[in-house]
Coordinates of C-alpha atoms in Angstrom, one line a residue:
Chain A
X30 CA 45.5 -49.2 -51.9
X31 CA 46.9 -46.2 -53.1
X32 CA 46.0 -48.1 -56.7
X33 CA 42.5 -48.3 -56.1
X34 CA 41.7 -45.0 -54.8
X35 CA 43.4 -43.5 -57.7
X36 CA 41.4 -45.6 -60.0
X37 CA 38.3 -44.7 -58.4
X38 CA 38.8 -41.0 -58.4
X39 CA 39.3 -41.3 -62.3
X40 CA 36.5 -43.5 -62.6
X41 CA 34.4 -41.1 -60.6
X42 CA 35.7 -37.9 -62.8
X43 CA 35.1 -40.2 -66.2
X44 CA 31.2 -41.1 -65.0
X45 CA 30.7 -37.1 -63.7
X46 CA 32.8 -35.7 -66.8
X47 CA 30.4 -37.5 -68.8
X48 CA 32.7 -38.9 -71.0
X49 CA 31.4 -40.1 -74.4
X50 CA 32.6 -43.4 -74.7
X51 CA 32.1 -44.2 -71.1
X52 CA 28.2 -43.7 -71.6
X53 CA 27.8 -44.7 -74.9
X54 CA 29.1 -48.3 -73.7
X55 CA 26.5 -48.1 -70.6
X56 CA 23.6 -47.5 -73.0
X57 CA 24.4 -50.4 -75.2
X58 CA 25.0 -52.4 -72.6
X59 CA 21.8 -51.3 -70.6
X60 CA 20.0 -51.5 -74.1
X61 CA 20.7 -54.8 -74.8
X62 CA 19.6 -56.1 -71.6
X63 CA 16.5 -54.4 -71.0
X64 CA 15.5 -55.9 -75.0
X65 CA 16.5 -59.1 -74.2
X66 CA 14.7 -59.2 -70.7
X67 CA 11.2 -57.5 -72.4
X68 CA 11.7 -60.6 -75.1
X69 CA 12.1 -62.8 -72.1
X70 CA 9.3 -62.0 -69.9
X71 CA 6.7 -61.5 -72.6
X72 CA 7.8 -64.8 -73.9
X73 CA 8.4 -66.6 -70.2
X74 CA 5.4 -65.1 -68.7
X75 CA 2.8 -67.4 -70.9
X76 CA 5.5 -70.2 -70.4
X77 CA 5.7 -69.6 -67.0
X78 CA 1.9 -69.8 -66.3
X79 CA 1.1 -72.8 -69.0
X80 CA 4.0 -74.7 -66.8
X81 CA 2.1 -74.0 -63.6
X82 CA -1.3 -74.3 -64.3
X83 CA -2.1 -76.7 -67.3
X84 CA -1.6 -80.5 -67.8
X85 CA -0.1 -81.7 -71.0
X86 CA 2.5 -84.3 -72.1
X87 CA 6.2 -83.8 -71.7
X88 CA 5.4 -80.5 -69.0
X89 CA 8.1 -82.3 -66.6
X90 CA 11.0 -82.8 -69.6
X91 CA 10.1 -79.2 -70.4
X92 CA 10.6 -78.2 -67.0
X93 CA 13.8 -79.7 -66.7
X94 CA 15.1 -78.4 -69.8
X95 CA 14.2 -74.7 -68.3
X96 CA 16.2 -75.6 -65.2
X97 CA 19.0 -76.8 -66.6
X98 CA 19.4 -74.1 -69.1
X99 CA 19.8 -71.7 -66.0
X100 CA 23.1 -72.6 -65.4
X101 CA 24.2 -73.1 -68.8
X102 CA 27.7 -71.0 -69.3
X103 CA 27.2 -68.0 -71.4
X104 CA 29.8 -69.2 -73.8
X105 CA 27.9 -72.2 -74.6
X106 CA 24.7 -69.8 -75.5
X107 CA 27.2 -67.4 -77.4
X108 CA 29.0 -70.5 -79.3
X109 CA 25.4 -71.5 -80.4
X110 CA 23.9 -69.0 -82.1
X111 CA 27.2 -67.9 -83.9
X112 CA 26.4 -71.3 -85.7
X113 CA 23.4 -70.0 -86.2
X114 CA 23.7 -66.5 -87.2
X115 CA 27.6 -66.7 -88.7
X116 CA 28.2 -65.5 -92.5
X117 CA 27.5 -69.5 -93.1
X118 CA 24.6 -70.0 -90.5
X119 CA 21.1 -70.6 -91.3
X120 CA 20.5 -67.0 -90.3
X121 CA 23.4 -65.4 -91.3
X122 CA 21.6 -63.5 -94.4
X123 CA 19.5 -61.3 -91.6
X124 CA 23.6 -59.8 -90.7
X125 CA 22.9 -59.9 -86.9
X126 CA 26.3 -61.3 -85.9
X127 CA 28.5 -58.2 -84.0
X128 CA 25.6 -56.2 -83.5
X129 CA 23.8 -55.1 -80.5
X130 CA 20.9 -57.2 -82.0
X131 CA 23.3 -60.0 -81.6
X132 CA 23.9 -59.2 -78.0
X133 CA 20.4 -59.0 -77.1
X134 CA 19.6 -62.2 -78.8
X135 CA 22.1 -64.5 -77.0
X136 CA 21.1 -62.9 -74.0
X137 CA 17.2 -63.4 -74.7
X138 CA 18.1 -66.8 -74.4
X139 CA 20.3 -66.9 -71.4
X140 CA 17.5 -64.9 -69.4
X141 CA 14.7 -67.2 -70.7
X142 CA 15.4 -69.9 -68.6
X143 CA 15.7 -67.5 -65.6
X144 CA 12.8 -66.0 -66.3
X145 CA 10.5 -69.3 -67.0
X146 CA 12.0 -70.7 -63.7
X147 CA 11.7 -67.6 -61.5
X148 CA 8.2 -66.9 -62.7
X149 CA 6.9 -70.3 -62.3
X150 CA 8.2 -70.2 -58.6
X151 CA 6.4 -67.5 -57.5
X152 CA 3.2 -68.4 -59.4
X153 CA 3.7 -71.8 -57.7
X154 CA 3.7 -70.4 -54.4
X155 CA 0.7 -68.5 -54.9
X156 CA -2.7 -69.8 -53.4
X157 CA -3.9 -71.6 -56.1
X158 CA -7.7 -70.0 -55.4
X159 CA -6.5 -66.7 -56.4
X160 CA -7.2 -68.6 -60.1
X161 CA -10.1 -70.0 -59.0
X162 CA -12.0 -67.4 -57.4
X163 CA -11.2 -65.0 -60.6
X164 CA -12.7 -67.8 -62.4
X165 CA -15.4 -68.1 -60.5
X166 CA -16.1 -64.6 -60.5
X167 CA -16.7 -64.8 -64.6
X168 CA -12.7 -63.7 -65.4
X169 CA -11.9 -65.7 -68.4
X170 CA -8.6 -67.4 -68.6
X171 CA -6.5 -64.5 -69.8
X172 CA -8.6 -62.1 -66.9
X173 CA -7.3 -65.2 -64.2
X174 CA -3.5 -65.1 -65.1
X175 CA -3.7 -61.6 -65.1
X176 CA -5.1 -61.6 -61.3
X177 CA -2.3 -64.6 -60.9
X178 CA 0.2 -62.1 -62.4
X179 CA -1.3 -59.4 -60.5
X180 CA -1.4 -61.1 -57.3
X181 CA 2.5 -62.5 -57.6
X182 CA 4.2 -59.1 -58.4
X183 CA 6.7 -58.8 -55.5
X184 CA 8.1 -62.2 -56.8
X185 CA 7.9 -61.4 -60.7
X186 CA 9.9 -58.6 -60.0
X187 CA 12.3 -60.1 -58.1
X188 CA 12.8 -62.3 -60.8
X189 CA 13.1 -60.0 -63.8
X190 CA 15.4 -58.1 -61.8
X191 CA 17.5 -61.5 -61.1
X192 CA 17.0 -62.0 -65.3
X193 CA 18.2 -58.3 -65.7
X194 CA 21.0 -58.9 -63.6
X195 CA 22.4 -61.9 -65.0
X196 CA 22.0 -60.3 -68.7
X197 CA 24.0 -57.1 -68.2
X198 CA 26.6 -58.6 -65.7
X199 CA 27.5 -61.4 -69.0
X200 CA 31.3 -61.1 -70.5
X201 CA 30.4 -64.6 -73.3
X202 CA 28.0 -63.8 -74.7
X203 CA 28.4 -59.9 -75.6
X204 CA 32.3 -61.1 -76.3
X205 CA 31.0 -63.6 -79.2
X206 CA 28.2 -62.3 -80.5
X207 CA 28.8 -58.6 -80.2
X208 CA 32.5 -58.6 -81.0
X209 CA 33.4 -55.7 -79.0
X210 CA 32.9 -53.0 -81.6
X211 CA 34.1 -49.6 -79.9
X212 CA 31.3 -47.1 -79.7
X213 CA 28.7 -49.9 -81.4
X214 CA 28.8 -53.4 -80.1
X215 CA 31.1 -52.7 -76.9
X216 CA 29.3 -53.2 -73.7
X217 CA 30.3 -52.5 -70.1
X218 CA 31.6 -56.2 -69.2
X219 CA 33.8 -56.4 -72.6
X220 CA 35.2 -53.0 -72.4
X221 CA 36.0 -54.0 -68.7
X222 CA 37.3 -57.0 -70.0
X223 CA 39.6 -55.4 -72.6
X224 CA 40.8 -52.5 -70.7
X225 CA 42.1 -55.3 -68.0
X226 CA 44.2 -56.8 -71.1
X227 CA 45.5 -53.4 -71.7
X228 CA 46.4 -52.7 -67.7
X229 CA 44.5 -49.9 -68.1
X230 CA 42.8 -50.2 -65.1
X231 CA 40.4 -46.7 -64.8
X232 CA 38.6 -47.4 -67.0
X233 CA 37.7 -50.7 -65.9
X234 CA 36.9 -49.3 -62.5
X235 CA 34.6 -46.4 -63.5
X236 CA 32.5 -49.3 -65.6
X237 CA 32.8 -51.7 -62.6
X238 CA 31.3 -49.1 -60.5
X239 CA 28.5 -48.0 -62.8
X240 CA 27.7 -51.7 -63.2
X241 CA 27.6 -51.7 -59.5
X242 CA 25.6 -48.6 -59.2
X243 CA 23.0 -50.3 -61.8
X244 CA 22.6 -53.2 -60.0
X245 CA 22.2 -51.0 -56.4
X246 CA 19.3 -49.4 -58.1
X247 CA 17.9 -52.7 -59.0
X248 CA 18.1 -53.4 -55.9
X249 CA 17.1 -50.7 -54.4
X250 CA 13.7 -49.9 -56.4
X251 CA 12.8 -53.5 -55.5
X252 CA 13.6 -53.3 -51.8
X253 CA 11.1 -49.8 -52.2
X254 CA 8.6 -51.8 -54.3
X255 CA 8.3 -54.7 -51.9
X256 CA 8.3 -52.9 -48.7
X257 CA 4.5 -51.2 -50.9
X258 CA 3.7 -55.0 -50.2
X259 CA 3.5 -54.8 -46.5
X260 CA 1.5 -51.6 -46.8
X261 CA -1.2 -53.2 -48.8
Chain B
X28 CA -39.7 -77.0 -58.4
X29 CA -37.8 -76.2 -61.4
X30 CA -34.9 -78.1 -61.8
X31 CA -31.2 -76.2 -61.2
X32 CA -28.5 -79.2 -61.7
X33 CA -28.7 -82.5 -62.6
X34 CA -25.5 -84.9 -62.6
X35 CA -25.1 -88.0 -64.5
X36 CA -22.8 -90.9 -63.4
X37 CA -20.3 -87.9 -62.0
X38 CA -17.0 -89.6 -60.9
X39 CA -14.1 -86.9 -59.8
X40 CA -10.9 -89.0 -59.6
X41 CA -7.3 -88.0 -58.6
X42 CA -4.8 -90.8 -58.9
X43 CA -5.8 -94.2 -57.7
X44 CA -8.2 -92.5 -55.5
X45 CA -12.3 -92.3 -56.1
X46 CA -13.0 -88.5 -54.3
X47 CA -16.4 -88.4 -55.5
X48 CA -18.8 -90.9 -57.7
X49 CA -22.2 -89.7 -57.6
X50 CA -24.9 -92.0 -59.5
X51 CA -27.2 -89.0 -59.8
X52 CA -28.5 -86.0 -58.2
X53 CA -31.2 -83.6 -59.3
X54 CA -31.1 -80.0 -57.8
X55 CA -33.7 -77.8 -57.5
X56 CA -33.9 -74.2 -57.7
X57 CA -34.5 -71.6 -54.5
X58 CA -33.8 -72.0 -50.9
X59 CA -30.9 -73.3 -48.9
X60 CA -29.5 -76.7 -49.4
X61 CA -27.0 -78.3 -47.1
X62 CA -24.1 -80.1 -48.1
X63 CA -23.3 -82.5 -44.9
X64 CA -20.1 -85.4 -44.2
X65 CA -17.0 -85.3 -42.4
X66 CA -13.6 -83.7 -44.3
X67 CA -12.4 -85.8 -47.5
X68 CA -16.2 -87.0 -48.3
X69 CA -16.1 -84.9 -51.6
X70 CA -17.8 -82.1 -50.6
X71 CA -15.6 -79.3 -51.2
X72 CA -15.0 -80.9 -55.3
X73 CA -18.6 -81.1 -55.6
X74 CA -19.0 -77.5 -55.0
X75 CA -16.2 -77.0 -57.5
X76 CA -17.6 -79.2 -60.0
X77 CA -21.0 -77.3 -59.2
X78 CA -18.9 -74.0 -59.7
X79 CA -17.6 -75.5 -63.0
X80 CA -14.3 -75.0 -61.7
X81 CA -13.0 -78.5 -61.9
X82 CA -14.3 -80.7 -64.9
X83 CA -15.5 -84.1 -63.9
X84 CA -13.5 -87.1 -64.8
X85 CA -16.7 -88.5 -66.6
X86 CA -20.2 -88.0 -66.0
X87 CA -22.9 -85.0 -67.7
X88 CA -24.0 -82.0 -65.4
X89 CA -27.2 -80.3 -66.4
X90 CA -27.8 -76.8 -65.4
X91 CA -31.1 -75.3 -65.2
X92 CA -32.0 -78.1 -68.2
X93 CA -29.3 -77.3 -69.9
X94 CA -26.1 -79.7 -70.0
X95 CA -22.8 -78.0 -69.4
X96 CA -20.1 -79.5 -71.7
X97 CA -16.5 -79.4 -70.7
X98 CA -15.9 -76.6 -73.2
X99 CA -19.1 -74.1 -72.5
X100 CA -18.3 -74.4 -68.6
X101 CA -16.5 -71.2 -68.4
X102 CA -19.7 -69.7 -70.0
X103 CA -21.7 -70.8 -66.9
X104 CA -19.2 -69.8 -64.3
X105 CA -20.3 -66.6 -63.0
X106 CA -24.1 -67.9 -62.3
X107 CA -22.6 -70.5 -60.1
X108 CA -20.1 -68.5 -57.7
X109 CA -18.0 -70.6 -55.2
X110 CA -16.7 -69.4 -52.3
X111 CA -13.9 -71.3 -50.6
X112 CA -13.8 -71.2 -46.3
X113 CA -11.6 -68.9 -46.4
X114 CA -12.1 -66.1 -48.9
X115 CA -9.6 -65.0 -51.5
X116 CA -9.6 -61.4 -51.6
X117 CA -7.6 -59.8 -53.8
X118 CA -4.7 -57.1 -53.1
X119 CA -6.4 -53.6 -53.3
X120 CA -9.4 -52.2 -51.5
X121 CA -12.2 -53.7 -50.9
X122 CA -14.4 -51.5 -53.8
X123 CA -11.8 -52.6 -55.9
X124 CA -12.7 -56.3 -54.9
X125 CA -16.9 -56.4 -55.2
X126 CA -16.0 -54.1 -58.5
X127 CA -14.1 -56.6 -60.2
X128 CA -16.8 -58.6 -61.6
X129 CA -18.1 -55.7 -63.3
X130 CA -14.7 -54.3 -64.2
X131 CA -14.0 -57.5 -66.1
X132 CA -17.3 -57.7 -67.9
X133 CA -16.7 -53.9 -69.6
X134 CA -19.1 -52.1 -67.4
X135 CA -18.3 -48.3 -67.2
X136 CA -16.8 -47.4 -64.0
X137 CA -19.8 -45.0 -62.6
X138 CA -22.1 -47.6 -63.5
X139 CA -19.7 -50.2 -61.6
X140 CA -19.1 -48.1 -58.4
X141 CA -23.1 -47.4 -57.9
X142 CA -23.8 -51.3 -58.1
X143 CA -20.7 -52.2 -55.9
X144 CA -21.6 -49.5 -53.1
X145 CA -25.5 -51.0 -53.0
X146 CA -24.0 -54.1 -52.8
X147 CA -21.4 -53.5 -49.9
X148 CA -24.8 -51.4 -48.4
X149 CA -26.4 -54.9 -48.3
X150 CA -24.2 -56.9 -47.1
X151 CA -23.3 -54.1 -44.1
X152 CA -19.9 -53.1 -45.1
X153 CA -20.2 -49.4 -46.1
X154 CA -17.7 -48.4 -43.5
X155 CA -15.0 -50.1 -44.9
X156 CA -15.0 -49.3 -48.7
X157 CA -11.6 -48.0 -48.4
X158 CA -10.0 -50.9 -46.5
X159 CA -7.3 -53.0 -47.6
X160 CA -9.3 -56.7 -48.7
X161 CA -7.0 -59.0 -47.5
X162 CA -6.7 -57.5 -44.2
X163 CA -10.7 -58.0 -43.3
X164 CA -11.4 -59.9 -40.8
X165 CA -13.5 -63.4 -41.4
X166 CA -17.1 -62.7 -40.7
X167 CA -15.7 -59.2 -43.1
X168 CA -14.1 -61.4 -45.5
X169 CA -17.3 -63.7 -46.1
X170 CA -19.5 -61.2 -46.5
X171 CA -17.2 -59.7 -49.0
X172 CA -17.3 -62.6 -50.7
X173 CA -21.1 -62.5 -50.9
X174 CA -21.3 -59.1 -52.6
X175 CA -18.4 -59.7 -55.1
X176 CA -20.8 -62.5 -55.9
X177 CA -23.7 -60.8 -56.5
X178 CA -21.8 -58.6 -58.2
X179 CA -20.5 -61.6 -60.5
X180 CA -24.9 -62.0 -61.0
X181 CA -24.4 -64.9 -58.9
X182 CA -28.0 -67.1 -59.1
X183 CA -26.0 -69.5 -57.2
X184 CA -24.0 -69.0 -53.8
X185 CA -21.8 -72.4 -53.6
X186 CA -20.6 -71.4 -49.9
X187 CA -17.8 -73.7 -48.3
X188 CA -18.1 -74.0 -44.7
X189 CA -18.5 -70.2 -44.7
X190 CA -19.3 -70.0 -40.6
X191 CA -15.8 -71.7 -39.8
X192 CA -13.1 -68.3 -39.8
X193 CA -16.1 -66.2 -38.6
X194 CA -16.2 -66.0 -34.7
X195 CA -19.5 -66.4 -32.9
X196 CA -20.6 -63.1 -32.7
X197 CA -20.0 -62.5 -35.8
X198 CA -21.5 -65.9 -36.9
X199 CA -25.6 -65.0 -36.5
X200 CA -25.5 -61.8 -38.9
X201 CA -23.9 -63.7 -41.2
X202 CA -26.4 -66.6 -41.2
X203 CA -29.0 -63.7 -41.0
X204 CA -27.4 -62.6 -44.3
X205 CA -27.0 -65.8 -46.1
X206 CA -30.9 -66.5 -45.0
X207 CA -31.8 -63.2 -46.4
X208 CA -30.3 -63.5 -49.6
X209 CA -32.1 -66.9 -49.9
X210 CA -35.2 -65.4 -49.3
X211 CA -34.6 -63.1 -51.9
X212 CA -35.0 -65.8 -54.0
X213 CA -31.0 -66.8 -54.6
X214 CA -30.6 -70.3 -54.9
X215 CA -27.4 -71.4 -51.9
X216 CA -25.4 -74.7 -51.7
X217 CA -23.5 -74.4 -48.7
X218 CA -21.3 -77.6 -47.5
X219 CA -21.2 -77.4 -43.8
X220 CA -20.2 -79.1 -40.7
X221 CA -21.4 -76.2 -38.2
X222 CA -24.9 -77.8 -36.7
X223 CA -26.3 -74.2 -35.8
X224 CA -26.2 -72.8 -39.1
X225 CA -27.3 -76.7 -41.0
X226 CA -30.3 -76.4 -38.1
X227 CA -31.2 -72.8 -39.0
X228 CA -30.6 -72.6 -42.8
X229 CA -30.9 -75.7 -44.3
X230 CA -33.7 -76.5 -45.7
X231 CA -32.7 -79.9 -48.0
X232 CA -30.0 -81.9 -47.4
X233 CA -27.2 -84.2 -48.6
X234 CA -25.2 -86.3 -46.9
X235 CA -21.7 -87.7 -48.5
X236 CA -19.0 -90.0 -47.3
X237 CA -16.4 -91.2 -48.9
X238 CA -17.6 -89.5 -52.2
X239 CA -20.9 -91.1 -52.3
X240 CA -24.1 -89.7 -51.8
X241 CA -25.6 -91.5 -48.8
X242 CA -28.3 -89.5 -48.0
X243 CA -30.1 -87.1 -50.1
X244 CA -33.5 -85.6 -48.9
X245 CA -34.3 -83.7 -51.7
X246 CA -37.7 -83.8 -52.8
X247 CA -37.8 -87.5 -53.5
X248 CA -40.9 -89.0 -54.2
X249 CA -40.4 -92.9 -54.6
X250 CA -44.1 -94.0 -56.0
X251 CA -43.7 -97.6 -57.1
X252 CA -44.1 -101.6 -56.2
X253 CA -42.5 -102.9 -53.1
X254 CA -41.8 -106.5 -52.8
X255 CA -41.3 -108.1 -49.4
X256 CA -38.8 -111.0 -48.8
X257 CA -37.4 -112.4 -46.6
X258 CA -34.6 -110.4 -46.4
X259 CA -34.9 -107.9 -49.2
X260 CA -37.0 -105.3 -50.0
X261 CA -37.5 -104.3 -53.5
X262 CA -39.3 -101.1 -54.8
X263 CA -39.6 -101.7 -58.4
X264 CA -40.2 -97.9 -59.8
X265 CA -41.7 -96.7 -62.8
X266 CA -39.5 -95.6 -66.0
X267 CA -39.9 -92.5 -65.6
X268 CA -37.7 -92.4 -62.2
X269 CA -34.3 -93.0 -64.8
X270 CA -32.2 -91.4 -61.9
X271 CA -32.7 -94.3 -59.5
X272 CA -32.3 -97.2 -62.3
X273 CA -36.2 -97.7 -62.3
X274 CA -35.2 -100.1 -59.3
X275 CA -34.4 -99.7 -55.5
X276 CA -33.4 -103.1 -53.6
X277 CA -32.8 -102.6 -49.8
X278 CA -30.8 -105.5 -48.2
X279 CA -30.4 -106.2 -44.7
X280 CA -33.0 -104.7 -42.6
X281 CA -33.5 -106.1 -39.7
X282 CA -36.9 -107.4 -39.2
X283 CA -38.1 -104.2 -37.0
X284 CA -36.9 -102.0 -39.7
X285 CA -39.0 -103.9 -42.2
X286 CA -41.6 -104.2 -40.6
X287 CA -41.5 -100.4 -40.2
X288 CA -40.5 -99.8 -43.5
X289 CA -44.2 -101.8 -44.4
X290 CA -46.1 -100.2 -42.2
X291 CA -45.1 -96.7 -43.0
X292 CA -45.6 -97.3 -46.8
X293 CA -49.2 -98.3 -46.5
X294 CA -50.2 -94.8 -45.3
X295 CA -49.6 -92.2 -48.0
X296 CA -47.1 -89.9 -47.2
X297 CA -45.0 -90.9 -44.6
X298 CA -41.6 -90.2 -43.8
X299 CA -39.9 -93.4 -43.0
X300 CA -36.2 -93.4 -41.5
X301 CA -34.7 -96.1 -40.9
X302 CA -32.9 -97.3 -38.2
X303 CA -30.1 -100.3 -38.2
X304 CA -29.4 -102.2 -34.9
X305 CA -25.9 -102.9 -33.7
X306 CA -25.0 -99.3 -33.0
X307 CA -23.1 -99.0 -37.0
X308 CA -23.7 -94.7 -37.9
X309 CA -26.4 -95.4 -40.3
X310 CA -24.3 -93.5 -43.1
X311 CA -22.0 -95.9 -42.3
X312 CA -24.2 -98.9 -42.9
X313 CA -26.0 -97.6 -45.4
X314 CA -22.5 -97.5 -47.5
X315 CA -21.4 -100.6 -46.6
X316 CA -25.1 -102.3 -47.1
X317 CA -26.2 -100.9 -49.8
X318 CA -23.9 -99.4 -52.3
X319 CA -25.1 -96.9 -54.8
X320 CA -28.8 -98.0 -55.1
X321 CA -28.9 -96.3 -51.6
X322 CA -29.7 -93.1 -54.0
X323 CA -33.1 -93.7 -53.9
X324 CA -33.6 -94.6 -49.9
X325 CA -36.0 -94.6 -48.1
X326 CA -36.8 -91.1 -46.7
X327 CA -39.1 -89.4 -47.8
X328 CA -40.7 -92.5 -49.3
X329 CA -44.1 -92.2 -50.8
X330 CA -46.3 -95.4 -50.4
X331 CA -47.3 -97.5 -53.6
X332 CA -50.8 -95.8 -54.6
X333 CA -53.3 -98.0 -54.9

């Protein structure tokens, strides 16, 4: 016990001190994430809402691509696009590989799914005359999913929140693709992970507790935002 | 009377199932028509295809002479506003709700507020300007609904069942409204299965079941030959009635009917209903008797002139 509350102590003094290193990895870490969720929701929005309110061929295939990706392991993603962004890959003139870039890319496309799935829930649940009376009223189609959009927030946010979540809390992907540069491509779960190798344990604590703090004020602002709902 | 929608051979079908398959229907402009039948007849999709919310699975829709391809419908959306039984309101006040119309056309926001307060003055909601929309009640709601849809420039009200979440106090200023707003020369299509309000506001009626029209008492003028046989009567009409296939063939009256039928067409002018023994609904029989040439029937039949 004795163990932990040491740890935590010198965690706490490392966050308060405001040690360089310690905050330099939270902002790359928070960085990357928050990139890769924008990418993802202004990309899985229009999915999202083409998925819930048009008819076209292969919608269900498309569908259950997007929910099996959810769960795909991180490594998997991460093993991908090196292929694809490696000295040898397709992409590997554009020098992305053990960059934040990187980082933010292979997690763009472990949020996607997330956020296609998520969003496409909560439109789903949505009275499906909120479209039509928008319509109606003369909105044209971009005016409607705005008012669908609109009318779903308490659920989108939810779900970029859930995206957000799974992005920043990721060891494989920021491990393969970032490389764990110090002080450039090293983010909070790969520093954790590394300074567990090393035993040094305080470290790892003072980023485990800032990832928890992150993810408490997640959690927070969206308990505060969705408690507006029942005001409305 | 100038015409305000014509349909064409509409057919609305989901699956394996027929919801609506209208031969054709003509429309016309101004007062109240009432859109009658029990639940799943079609009347809800044909307001939406009215609305052009919902595109037909095949037929041609005219409106005001002009036809309404698949493509142009969202054009002609905001003349036709539908509103479903239950209103959707959206979140925000209930400004922000008879506003949106105009907010999403461009119009400047003084403009917008003036035009949405004369609007909630008419429809007698003033007092609550600053309420939350979706918590109004349903009488509020409904006449919400009317105002956003003037707002829209609605010239005309599609209104589904829009007496049944509206209790009965409640229920007579909002017919007064909906009356009013007819007067006022707004063309309304309400579907309906509250008898006060069909007896107090409706002026023209259809009847569906089953997605057919069965009864339609809209103007209909039937000038034309009729044929007596034994048990058939034919009304050969004139070209220039394309909507009833130049032909109407009644089968199986009974001979009082037809002898009814006969006697009412030789004086000009004469309403002739007609009745079917052996206690059948005569929607009913009329569906199973006489299958879509029953467009043309027999009410409101004019006789041959001489």
């Amino acid at each position: 016990m004795s163990v932990f509350w040491e740890s935590f102590l010198a965690a706490m003094n490392l966050i308060f001190s405001g040690d360089q290193e310690v905050w330099k990895i939270v902002f790359v870490s928070l960085g990357c994430t928050f990139w890769a969720s924008l990418g993802a929701c202004l990309l899985g929005l229009p999915i999202s809402f083409a998925l819930a309110y048009r008819e076209f061929s292969g919608k269900r295939i498309l569908i259950l691509i997007f929910n099996t990706l959810q769960s795909v392991p991180t490594v998997v993603v991460g093993l991908f696009l090196y292929v694809f962004i490696s000295r040898r890959g397709i992409f590997g003139p554009l020098d992305l590989l053990y960059t934040p870039k990187a980082i933010s890319l292979g997690q763009f496309f472990l949020i996607l799914p997330l956020v296609v799935m998520f969003t496409l829930a909560a439109i789903s649940r949505l009275d499906r005359r909120y479209h039509q009376t928008a319509l109606t009223l003369g909105a044209s189609g971009w005016q409607a999913a705005l008012v669908v959009l609109r009318e779903s927030r308490f659920a989108l946010v939810a779900a970029v929140c859930a995206a957000f979540g799974r992005g920043v809390a990721e060891v494989g992907v920021s491990m393969m693709l970032g490389g764990n540069i110090k002080g450039f491509s090293r983010t909070m779960t790969t520093a954790m992970a590394l300074e567990y190798d090393k035993g040094e344990f305080v470290m790892a604590v003072a980023l485990g507790l800032i990832l928890l703090l992150v993810s408490l004020i997640l959690n927070f602002s969206l308990s505060q935002f969705q408690s507006h709902r029942g005001e409305q | 009377m100038t015409e305000l929608y014509r349909l064409e051979k509409v057919s609305q079908v989901f699956g394996d199932r027929v919801v609506l398959d209208i031969e054709s229907l003509q429309l016309e402009k101004r007062g109240i028509l009432g859109l009658l039948g029990p639940n799943g007849s079609g009347k809800t999709t044909l307001l939406k295809i009215l609305a052009f919310l919902e595109r037909p699975t095949q037929g041609r829709i005219f409106f005001q002479g002009q036809e309404v391809a698949p493509r142009e419908m969202a054009a002609f959306r905001s003349k036709a506003v539908w509103s479903p039984q239950y209103p959707i309101m959206f979140s925000g006040s209930l400004l922000y709700n008879v506003e949106f119309p105009l907010k999403i056309k461009g119009i400047p926001a003084a403009t917008r507020r003036k035009r949405a307060l004369e609007l909630l003055e008419l429809v007698g909601l003033t007092e609550l300007v600053k309420a939350p929309a979706p918590k109004l009640s349903g009488g509020e709601s409904q006449r919400a609904s009317l105002a956003r849809a003037l707002a829209a420039g609605a010239e005309v009200l599609l209104l589904d069942e829009p007496t049944a979440s509206v209790d009965a106090a409640a229920r007579g200023s909002l017919t007064e409204l909906i009356a009013s707003l007819a007067r006022e020369g707004l063309s309304i299509i309400l579907a309906t299965h509250d008898q006060a309000l069909e007896e107090r506001l409706v002026q023209r009626k259809i009847r569906l079941l089953d997605g057919k029209i069965v009864q339609a008492e809209n103007s209909l003028t039937l000038v034309g030959e009729l044929t007596v046989a034994a048990d058939c009567l034919t009304l050969l009409l004139p070209p220039e009635a394309p909507r009833l296939n130049g032909r109407l063939k009644i089968l199986s009256l009974t001979r009082q009917t037809e002898s009814a039928l006969v006697e009412a067409l030789d004086e000009s002018q004469v309403k002739v209903t007609v009745r079917l023994s052996g206690g059948a609904s005569l929607e009913r029989a009329w569906s199973l008797t006489l299958g879509d040439t029953l467009e043309a029937r027999v009410l409101a039949a004019k006789a041959p002139e001489a």
